[in-house]
PDB file of C-alpha atoms in Angstrom:
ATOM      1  CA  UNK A   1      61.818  56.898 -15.514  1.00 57.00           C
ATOM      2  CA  UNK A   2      64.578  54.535 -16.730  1.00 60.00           C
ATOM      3  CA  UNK A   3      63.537  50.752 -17.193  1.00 57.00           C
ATOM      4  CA  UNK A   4      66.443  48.408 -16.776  1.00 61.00           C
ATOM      5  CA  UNK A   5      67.160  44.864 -17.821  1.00 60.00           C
ATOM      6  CA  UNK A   6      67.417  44.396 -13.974  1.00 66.00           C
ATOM      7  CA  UNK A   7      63.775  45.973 -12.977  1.00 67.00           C
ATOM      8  CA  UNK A   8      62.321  44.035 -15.496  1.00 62.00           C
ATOM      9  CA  UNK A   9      63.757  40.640 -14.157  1.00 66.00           C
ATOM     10  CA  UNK A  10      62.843  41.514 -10.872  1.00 69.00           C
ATOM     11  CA  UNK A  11      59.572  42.189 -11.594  1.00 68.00           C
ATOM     12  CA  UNK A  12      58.888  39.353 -13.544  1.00 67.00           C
ATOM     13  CA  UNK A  13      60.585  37.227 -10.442  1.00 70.00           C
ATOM     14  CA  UNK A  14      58.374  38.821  -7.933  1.00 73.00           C
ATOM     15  CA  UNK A  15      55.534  37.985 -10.197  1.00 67.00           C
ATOM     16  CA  UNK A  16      56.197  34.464 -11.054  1.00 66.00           C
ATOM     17  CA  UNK A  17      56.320  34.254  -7.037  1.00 70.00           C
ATOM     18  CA  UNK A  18      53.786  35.536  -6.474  1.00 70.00           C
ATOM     19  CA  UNK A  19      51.928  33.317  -9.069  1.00 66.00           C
ATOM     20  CA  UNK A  20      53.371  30.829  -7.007  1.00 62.00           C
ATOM     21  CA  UNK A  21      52.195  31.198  -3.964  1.00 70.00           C
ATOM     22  CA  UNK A  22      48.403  31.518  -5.030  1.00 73.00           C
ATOM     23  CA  UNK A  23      48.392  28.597  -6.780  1.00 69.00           C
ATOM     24  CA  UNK A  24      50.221  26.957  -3.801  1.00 68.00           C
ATOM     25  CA  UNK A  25      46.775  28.426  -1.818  1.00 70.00           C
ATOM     26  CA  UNK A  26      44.528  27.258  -4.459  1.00 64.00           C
ATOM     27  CA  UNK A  27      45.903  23.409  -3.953  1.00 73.00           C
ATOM     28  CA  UNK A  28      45.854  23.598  -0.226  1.00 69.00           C
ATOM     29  CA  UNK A  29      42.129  24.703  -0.361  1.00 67.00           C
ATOM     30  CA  UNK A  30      41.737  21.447  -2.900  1.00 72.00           C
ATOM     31  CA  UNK A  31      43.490  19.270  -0.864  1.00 70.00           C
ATOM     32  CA  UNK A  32      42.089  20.328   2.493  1.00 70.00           C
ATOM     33  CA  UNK A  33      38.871  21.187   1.452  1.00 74.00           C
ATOM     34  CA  UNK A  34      38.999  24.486   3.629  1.00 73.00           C
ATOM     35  CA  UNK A  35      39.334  28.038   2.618  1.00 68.00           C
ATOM     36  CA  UNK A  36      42.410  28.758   5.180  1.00 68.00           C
ATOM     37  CA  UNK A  37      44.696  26.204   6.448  1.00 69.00           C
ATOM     38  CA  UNK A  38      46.218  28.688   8.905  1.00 71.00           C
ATOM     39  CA  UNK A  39      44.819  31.674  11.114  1.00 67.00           C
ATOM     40  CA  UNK A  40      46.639  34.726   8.944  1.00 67.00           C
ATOM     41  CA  UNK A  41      45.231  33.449   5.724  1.00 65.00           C
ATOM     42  CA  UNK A  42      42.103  35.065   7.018  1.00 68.00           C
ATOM     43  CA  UNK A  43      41.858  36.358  10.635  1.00 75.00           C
ATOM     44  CA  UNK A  44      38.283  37.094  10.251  1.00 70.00           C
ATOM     45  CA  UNK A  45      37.353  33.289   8.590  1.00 71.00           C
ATOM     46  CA  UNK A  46      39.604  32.039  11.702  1.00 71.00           C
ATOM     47  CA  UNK A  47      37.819  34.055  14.360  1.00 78.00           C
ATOM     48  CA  UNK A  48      34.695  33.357  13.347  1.00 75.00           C
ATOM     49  CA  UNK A  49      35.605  29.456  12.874  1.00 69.00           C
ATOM     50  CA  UNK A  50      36.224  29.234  16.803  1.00 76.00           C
ATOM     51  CA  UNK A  51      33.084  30.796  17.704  1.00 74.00           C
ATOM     52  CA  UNK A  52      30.861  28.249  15.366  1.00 75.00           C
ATOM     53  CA  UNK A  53      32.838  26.093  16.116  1.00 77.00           C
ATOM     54  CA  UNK A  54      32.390  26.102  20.127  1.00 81.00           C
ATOM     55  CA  UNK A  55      28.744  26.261  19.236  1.00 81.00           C
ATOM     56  CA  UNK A  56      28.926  22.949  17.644  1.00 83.00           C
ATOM     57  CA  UNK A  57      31.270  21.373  20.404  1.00 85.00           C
ATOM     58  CA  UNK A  58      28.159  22.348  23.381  1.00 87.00           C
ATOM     59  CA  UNK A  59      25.654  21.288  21.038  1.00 87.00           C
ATOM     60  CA  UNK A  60      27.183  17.867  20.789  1.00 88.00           C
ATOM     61  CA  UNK A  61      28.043  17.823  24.542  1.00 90.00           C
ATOM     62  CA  UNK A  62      24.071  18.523  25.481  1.00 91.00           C
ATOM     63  CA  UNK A  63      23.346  15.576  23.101  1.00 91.00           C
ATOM     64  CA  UNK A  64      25.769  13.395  24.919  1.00 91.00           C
ATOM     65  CA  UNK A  65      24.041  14.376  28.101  1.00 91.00           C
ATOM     66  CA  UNK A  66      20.722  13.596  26.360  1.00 92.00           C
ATOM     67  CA  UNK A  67      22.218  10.113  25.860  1.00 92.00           C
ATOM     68  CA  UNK A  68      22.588   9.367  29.273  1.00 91.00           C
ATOM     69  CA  UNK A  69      19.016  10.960  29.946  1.00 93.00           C
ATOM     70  CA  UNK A  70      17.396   8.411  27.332  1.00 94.00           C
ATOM     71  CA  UNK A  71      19.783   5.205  29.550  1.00 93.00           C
ATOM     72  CA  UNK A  72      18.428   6.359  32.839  1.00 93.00           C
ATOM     73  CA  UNK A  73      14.703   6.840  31.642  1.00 94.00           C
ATOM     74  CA  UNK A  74      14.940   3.685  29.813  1.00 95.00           C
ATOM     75  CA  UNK A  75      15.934   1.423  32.663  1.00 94.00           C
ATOM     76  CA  UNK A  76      13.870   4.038  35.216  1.00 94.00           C
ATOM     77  CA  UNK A  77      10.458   2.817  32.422  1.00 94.00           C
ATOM     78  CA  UNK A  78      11.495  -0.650  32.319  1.00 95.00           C
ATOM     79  CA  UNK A  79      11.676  -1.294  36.157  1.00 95.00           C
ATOM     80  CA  UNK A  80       8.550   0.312  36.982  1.00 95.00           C
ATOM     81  CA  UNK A  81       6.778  -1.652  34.395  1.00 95.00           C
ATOM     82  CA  UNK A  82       7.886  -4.570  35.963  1.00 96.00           C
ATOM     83  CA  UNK A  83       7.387  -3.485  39.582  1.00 96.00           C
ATOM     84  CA  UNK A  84       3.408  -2.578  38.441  1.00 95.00           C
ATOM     85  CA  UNK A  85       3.267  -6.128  37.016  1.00 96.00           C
ATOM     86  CA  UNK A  86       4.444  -7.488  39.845  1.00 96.00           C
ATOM     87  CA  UNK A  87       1.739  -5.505  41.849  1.00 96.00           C
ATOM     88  CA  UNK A  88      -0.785  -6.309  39.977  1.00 96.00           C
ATOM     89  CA  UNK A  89      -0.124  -9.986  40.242  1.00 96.00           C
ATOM     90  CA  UNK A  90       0.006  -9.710  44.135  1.00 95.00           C
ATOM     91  CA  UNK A  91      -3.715  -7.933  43.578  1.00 94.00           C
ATOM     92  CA  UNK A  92      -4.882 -10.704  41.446  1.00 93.00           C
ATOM     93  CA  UNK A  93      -3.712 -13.171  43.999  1.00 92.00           C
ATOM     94  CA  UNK A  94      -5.024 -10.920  46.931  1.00 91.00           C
ATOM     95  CA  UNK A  95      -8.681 -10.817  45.696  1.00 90.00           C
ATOM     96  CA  UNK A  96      -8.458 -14.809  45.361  1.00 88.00           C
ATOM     97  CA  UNK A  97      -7.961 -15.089  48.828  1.00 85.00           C
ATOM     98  CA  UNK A  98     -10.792 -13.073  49.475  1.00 80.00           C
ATOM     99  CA  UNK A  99     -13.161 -15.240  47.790  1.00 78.00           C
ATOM    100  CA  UNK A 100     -12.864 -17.851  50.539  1.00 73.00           C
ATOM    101  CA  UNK A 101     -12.315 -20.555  47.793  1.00 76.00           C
ATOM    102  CA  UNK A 102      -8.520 -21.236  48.636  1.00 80.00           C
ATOM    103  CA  UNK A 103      -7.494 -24.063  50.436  1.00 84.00           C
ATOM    104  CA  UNK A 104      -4.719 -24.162  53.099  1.00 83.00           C
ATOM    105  CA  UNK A 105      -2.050 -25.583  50.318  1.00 88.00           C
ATOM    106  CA  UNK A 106      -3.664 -22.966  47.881  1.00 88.00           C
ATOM    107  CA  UNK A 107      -2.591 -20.026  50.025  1.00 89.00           C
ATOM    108  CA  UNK A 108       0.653 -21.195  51.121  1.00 91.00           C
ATOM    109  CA  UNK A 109       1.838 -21.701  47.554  1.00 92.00           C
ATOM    110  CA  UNK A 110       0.430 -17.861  47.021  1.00 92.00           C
ATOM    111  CA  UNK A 111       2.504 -16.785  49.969  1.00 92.00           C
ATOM    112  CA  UNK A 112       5.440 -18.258  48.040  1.00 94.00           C
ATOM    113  CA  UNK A 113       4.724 -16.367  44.842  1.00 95.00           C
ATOM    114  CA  UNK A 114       4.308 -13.151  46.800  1.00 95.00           C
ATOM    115  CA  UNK A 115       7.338 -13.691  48.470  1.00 94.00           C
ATOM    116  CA  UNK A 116       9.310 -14.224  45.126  1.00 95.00           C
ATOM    117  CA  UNK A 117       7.717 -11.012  43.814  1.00 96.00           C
ATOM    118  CA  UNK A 118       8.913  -9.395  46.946  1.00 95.00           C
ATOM    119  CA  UNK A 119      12.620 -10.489  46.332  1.00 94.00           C
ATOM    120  CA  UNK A 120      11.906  -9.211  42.786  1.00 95.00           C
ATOM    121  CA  UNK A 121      11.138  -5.932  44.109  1.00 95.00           C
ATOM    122  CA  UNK A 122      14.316  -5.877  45.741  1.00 95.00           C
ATOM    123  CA  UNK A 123      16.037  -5.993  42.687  1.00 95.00           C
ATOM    124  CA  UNK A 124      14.567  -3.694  40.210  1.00 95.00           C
ATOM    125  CA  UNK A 125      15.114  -1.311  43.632  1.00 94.00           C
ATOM    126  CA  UNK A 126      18.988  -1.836  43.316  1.00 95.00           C
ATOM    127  CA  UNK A 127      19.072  -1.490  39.406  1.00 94.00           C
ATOM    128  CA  UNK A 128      22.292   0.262  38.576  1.00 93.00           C
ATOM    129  CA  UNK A 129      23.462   2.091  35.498  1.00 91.00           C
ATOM    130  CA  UNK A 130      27.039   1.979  34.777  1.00 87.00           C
ATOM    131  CA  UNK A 131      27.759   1.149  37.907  1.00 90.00           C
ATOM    132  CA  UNK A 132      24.962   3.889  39.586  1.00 93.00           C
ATOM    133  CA  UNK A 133      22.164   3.009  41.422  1.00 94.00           C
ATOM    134  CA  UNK A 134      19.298   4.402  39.893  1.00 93.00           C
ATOM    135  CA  UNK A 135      16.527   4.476  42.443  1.00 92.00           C
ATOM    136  CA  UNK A 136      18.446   6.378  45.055  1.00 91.00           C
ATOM    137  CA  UNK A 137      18.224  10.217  44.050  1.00 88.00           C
ATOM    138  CA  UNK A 138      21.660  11.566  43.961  1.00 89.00           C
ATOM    139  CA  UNK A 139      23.344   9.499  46.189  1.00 90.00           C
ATOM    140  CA  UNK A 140      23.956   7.071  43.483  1.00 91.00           C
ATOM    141  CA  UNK A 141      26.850   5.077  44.916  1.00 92.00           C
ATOM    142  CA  UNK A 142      24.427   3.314  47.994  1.00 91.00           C
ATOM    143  CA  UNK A 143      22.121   0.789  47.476  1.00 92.00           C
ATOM    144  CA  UNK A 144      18.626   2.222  48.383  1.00 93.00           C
ATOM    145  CA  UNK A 145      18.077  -1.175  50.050  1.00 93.00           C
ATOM    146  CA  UNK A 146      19.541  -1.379  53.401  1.00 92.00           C
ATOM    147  CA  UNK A 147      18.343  -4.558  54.754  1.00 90.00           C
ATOM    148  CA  UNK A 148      16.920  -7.888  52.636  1.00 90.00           C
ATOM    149  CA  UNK A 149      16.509 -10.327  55.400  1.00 86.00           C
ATOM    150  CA  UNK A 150      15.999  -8.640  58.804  1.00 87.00           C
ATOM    151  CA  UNK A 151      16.536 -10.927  61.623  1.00 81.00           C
ATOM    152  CA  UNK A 152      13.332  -9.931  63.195  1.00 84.00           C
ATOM    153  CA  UNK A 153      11.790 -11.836  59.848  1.00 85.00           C
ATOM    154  CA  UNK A 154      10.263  -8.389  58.717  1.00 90.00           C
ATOM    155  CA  UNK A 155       9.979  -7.049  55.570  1.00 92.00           C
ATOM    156  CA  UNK A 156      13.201  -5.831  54.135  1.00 93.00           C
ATOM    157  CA  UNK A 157      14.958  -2.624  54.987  1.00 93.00           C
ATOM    158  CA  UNK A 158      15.453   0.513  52.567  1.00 92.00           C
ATOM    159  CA  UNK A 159      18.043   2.576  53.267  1.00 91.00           C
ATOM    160  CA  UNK A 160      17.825   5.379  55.955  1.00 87.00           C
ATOM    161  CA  UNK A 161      17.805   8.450  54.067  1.00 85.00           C
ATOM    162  CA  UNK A 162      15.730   7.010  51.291  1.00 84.00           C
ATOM    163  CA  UNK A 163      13.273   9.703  52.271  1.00 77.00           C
ATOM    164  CA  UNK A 164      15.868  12.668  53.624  1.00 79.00           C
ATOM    165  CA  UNK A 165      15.337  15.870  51.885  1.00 71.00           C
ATOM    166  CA  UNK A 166      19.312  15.825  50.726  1.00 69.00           C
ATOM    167  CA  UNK A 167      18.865  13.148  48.536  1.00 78.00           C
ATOM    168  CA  UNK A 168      17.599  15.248  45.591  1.00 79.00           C
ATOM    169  CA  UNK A 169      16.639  14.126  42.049  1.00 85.00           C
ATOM    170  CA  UNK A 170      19.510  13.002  39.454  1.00 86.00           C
ATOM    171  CA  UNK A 171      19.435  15.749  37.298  1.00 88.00           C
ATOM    172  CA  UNK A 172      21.353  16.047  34.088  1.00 90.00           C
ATOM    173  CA  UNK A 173      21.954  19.576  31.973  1.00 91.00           C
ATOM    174  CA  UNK A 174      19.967  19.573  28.282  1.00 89.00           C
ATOM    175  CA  UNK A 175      20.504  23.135  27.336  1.00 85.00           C
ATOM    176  CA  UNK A 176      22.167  25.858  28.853  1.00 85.00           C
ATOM    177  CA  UNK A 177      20.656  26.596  32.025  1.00 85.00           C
ATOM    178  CA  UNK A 178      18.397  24.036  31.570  1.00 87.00           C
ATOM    179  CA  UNK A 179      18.212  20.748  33.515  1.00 90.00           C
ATOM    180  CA  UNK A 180      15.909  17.409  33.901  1.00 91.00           C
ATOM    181  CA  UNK A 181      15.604  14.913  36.193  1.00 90.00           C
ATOM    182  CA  UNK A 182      16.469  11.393  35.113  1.00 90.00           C
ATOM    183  CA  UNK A 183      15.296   9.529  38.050  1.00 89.00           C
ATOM    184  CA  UNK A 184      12.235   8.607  39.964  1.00 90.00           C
ATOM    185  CA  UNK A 185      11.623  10.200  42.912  1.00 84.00           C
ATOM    186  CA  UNK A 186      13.283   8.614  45.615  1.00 77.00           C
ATOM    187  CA  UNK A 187      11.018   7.146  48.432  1.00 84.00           C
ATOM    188  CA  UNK A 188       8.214   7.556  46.348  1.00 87.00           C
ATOM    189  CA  UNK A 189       8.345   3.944  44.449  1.00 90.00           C
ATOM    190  CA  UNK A 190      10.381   1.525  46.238  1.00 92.00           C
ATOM    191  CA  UNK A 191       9.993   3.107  49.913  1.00 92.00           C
ATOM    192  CA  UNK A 192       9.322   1.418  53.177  1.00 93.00           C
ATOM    193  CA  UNK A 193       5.673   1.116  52.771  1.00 94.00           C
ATOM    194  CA  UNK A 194       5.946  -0.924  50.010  1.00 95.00           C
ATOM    195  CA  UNK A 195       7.621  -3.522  51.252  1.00 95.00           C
ATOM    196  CA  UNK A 196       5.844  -3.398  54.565  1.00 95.00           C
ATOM    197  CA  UNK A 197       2.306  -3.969  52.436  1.00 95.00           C
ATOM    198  CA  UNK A 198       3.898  -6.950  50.359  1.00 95.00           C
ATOM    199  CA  UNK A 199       5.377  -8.389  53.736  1.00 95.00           C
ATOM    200  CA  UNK A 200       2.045  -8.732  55.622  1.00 94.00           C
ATOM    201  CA  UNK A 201      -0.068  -9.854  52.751  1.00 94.00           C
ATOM    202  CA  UNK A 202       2.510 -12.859  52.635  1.00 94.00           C
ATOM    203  CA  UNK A 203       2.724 -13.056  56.101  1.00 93.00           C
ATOM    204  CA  UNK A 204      -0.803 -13.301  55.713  1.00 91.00           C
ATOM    205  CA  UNK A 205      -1.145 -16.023  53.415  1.00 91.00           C
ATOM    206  CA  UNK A 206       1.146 -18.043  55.344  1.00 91.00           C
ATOM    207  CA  UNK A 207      -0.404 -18.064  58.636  1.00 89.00           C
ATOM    208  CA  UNK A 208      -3.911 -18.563  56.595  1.00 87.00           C
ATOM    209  CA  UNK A 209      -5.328 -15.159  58.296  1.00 83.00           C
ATOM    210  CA  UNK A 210      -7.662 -13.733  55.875  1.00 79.00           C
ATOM    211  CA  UNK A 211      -9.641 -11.725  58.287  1.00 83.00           C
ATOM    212  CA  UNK A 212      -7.655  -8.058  57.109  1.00 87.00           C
ATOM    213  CA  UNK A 213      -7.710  -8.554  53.508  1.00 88.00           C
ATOM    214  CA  UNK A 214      -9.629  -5.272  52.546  1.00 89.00           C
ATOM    215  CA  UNK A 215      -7.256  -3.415  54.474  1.00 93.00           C
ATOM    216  CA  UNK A 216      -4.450  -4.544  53.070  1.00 93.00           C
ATOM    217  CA  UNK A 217      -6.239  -4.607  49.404  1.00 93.00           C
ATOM    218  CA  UNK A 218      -6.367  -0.572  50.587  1.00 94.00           C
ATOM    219  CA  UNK A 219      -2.943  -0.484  51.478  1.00 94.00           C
ATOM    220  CA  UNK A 220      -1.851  -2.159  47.984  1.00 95.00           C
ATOM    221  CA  UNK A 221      -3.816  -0.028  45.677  1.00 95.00           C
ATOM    222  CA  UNK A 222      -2.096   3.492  47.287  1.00 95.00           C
ATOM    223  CA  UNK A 223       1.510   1.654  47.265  1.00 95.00           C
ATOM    224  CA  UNK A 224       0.421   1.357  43.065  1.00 94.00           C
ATOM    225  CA  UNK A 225      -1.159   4.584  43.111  1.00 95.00           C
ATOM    226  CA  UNK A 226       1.785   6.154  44.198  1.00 93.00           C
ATOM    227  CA  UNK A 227       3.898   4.072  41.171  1.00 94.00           C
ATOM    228  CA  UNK A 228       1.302   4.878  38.990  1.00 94.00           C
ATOM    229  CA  UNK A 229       1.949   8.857  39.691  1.00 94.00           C
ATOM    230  CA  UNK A 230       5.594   8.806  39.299  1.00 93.00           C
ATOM    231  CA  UNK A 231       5.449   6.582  35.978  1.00 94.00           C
ATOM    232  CA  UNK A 232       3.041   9.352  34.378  1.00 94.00           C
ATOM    233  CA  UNK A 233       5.301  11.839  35.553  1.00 94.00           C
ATOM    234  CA  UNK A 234       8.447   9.920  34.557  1.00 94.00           C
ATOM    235  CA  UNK A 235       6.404   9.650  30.664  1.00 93.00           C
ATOM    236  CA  UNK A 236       5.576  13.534  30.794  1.00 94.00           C
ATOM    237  CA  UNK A 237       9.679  13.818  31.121  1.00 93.00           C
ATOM    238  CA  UNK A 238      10.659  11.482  28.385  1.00 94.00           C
ATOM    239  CA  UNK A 239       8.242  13.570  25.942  1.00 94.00           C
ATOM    240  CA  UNK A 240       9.766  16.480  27.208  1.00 93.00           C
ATOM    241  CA  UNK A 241      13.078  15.214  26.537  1.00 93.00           C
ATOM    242  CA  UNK A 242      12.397  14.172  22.876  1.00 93.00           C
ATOM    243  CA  UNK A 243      11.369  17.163  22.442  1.00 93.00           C
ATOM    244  CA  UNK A 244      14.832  18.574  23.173  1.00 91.00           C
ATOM    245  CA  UNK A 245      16.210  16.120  21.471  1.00 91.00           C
ATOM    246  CA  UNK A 246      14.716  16.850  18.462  1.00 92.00           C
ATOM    247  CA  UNK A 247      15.486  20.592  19.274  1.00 90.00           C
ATOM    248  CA  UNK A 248      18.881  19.984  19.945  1.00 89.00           C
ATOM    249  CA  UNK A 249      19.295  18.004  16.578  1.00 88.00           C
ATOM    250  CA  UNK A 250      17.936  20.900  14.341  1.00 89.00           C
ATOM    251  CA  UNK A 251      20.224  23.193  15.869  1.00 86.00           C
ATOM    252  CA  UNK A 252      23.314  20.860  15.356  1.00 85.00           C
ATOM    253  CA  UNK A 253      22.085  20.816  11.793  1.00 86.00           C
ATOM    254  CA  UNK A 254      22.334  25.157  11.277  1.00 85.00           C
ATOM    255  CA  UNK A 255      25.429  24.875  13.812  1.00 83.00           C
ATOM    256  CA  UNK A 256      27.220  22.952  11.384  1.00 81.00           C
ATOM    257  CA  UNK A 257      25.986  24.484   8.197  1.00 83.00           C
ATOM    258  CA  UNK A 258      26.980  27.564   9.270  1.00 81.00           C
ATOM    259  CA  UNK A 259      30.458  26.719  10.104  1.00 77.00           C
ATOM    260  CA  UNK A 260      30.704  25.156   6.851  1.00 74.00           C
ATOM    261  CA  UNK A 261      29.722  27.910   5.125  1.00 74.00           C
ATOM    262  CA  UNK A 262      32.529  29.718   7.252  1.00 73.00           C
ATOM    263  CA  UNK A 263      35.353  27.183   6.817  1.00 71.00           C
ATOM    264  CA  UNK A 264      34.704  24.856   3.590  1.00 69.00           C
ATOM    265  CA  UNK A 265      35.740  26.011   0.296  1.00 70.00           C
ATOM    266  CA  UNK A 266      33.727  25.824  -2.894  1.00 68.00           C
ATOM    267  CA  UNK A 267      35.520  23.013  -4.415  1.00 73.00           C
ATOM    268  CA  UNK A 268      34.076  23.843  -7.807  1.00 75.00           C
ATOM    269  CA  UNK A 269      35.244  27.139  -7.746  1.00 77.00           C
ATOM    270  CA  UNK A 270      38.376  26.183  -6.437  1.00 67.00           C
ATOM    271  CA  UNK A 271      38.861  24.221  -9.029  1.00 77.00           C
ATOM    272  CA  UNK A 272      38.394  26.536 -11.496  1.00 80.00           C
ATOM    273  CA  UNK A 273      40.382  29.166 -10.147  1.00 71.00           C
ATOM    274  CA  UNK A 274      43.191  27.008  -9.933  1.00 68.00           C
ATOM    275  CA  UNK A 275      43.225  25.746 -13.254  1.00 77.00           C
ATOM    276  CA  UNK A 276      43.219  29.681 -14.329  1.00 77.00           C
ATOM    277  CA  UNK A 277      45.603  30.024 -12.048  1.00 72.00           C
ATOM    278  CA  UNK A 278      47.835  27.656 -14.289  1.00 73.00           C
ATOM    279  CA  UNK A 279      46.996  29.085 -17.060  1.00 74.00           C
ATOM    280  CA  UNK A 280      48.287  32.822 -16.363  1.00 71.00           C
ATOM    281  CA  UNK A 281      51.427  31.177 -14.695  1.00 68.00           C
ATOM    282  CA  UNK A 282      52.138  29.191 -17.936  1.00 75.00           C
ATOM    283  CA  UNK A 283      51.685  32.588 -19.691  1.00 71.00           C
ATOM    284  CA  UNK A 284      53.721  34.513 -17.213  1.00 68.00           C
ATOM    285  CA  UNK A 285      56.944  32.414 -17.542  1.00 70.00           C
ATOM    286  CA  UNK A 286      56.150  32.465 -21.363  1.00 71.00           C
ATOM    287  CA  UNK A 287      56.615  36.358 -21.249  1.00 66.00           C
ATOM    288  CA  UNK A 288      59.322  36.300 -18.774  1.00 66.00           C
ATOM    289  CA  UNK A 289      61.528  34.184 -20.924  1.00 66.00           C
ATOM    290  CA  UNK A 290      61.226  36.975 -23.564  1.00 65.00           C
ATOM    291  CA  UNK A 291      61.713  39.256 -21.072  1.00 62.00           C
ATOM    292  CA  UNK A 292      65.019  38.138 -19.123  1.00 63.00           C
ATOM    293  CA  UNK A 293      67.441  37.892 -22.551  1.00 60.00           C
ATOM    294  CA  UNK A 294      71.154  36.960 -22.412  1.00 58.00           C
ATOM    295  CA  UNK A 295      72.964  39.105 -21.498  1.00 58.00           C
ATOM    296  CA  UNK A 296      76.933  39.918 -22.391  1.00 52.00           C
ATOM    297  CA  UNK A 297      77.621  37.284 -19.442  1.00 56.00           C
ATOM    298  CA  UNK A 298      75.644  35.027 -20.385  1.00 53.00           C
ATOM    299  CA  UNK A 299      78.272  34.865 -23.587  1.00 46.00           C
ATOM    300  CA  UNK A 300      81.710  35.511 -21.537  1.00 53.00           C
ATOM    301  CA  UNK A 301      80.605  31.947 -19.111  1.00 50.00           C
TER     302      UNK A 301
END
């Protein structure tokens, strides 16, 4: 086979492009940090890529949905804390009056308190969270309170279908498949009965009729009783949902190890291979000087 002049400059050209474009690559993969900056510099690195990476976008959603679980449960904790204070100091104040040692003032200032703790009630019921009202199942655009100051002078009114089988728990997804409730159960805490129990033992005090005070003593231990249950079972959830949490954070972590494993590019190596890189290209337009000599028109120009 005949070499010419002209295969040998085309070679070398092809070459030097060649040379070229992989340290064009190289500089890319230093300036980006990534092994391909476009889907055909590696189909398989690309294809992969989306699948980690959609693995890494739900992981971060389900944390985001954790976030709103750890609002809800928050201000859920914090407002039956209060409401059990608030019980407790109607108890306190209820098993004074029993003693017999309260004068007529005495128990019409307690009737006051209660009645202040009642209003209080009233409004940890119609906590919202951005905007939602948190103590009302799913129907979290109604207030769960119908009714504050009944004409008839009764206690005041929740809301209808506080107790309706329709109104289910708020429930947010944590996983795939896999969902928790962020509420309290709704009629369970802040239902009729409550209010009913708070509203006689004031109405009590101030008509100075301390003849049913064991019955309504009764009737205020199973109104915290039934708090009592759902905070326990509201603390069982937040464990639960740490749990996840903690779950969900150690498989963030290998998520987006993985995908940087798939994606990121050795920057030591990179390094390296570009400066090699530079090194054979230096050398390959060395020997393709030598190689393309002048030719007769070079001369005749």
């Amino acid at each position: 086979m005949r070499v010419t002049q002209s295969m040998l400059t085309n070679n070398s050209m092809r070459n030097l492009s060649s040379s070229y474009s992989r340290m064009g690559q190289l500089q890319d993969q230093l300036s980006t940090g990534k092994k391909i900056t476009r889907p055909s510099d590696d189909p398989v690195v690309a294809m992969k890529g989306m699948f980690y990476r959609s693995n890494v976008s739900g992981v971060e959603q389900y944390k985001r949905n954790l976030s709103e679980l750890y609002l809800w449960m928050d201000n859920s904790e914090a407002g039956l804390e209060q409401a059990n204070k608030g019980l407790l100091r109607v108890r306190d104040l209820l098993l004074q009056g029993k003693n017999g040692t309260l004068e007529d003032e005495d128990r019409q200032a307690v009737s006051a308190e209660i009645s202040q703790i009642m209003k209080d009630m009233v409004t940890i019921a119609e906590t919202r969270v951005g905007g939602r009202y948190i103590y009302h199942g799913t129907d979290v655009n109604a207030s769960p309170i119908k009714e504050i100051n009944p004409a008839d002078g009764s206690a005041p009114k929740v809301a209808d279908n506080l107790m309706d089988p329709s109104i289910k728990d708020y429930t947010v997804e944590v996983s795939p498949g896999v969902t928790l409730n962020a509420n309290v159960s709704p009629g369970k805490v802040f239902n009729q009965e409550l209010f009913d129990t708070l509203h006689t033992i004031q109405q009590a005090f101030e008509k100075n009729d301390i003849t049913d005070l064991d019955n309504m003593l009764n009737q205020l231990d199973d109104v915290r009783s039934n708090l009592s249950a759902e905070w326990s079972d509201l603390g069982a959830r937040y464990n639960r949902l740490e749990m996840i949490d903690d779950r969900l954070g150690q498989q963030e972590s290998i998520a987006k190890r993985i995908m940087s494993d798939n994606e990121d590019a050795e920057i030591e190596r990179v390094i390296t291979d570009l400066k090699v890189q530079e090194s054979v290209h230096r050398a390959a337009l060395s020997v393709g000087a030598r190689i393309m000599q002048p030719t007769l028109m070079d001369f005749l120009r």
